[in-house]
CSV table of C-alpha atoms in Angstrom, one decimal:
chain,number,residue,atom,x,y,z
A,1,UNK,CA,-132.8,101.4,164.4
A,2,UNK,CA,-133.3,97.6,165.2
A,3,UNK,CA,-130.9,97.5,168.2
A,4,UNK,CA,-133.7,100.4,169.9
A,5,UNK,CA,-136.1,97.8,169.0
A,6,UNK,CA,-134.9,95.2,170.7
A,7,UNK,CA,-135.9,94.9,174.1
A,8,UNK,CA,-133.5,96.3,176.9
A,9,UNK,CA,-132.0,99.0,175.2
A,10,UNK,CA,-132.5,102.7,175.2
A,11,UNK,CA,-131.9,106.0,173.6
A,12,UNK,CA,-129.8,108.6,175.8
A,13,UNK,CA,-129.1,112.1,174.9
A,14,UNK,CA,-125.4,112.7,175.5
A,15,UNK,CA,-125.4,115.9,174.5
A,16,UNK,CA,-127.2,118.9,173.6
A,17,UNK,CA,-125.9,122.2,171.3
A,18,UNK,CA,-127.1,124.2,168.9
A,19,UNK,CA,-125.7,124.9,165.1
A,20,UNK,CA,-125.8,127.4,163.0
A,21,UNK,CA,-129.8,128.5,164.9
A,22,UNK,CA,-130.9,124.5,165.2
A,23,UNK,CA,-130.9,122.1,167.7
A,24,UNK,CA,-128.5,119.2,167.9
A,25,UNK,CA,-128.4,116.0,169.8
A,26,UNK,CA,-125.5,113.4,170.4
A,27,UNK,CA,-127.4,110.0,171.7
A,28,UNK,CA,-126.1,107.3,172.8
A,29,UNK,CA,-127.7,103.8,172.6
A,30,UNK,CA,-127.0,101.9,176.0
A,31,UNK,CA,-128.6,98.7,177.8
A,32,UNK,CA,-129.9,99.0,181.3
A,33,UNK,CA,-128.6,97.8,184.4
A,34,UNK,CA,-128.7,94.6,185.8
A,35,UNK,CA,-130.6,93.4,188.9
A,36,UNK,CA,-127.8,92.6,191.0
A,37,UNK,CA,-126.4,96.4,189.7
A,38,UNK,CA,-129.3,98.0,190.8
A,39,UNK,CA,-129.1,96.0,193.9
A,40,UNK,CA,-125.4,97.0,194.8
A,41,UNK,CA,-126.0,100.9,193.8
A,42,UNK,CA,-129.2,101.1,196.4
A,43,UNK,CA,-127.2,99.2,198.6
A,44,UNK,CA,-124.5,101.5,198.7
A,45,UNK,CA,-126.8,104.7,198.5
A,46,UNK,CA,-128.3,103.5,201.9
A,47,UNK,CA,-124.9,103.0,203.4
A,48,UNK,CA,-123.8,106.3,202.7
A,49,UNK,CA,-126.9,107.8,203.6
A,50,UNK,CA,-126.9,106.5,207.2
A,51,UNK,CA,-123.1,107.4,207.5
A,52,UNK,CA,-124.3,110.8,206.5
A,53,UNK,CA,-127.1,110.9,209.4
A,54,UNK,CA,-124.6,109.8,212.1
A,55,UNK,CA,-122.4,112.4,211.3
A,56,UNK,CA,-124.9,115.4,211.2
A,57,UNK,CA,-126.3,113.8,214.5
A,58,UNK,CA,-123.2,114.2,216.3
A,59,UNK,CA,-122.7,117.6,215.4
């Protein structure tokens, strides 16, 4: 409970089942991403984008 409360750090549901007629929930406690990460993904999401538009264009 203190590493949620410290800033940066988030519960994430892993995974989601039920047991014997209730609900159950793996988390997962994780930090979040870096500038520069974020920075390199949209990067990289762009690219692959464009790549994708000049090949639908030339079909």
């Amino acid at each position: 409970q203190q590493q949620i409360k410290l800033q940066g750090y988030t519960l994430v549901p892993l995974q989601l089942y039920f047991k014997q007629g209730r609900v159950k929930v793996e988390l997962g406690l994780c930090k979040g991403k870096k500038l520069y990460d974020k920075r390199a993904d949209a990067a990289a999401r762009d690219a692959k984008r464009d790549i994708d538009r000049a090949i639908k264009t030339r079909r």
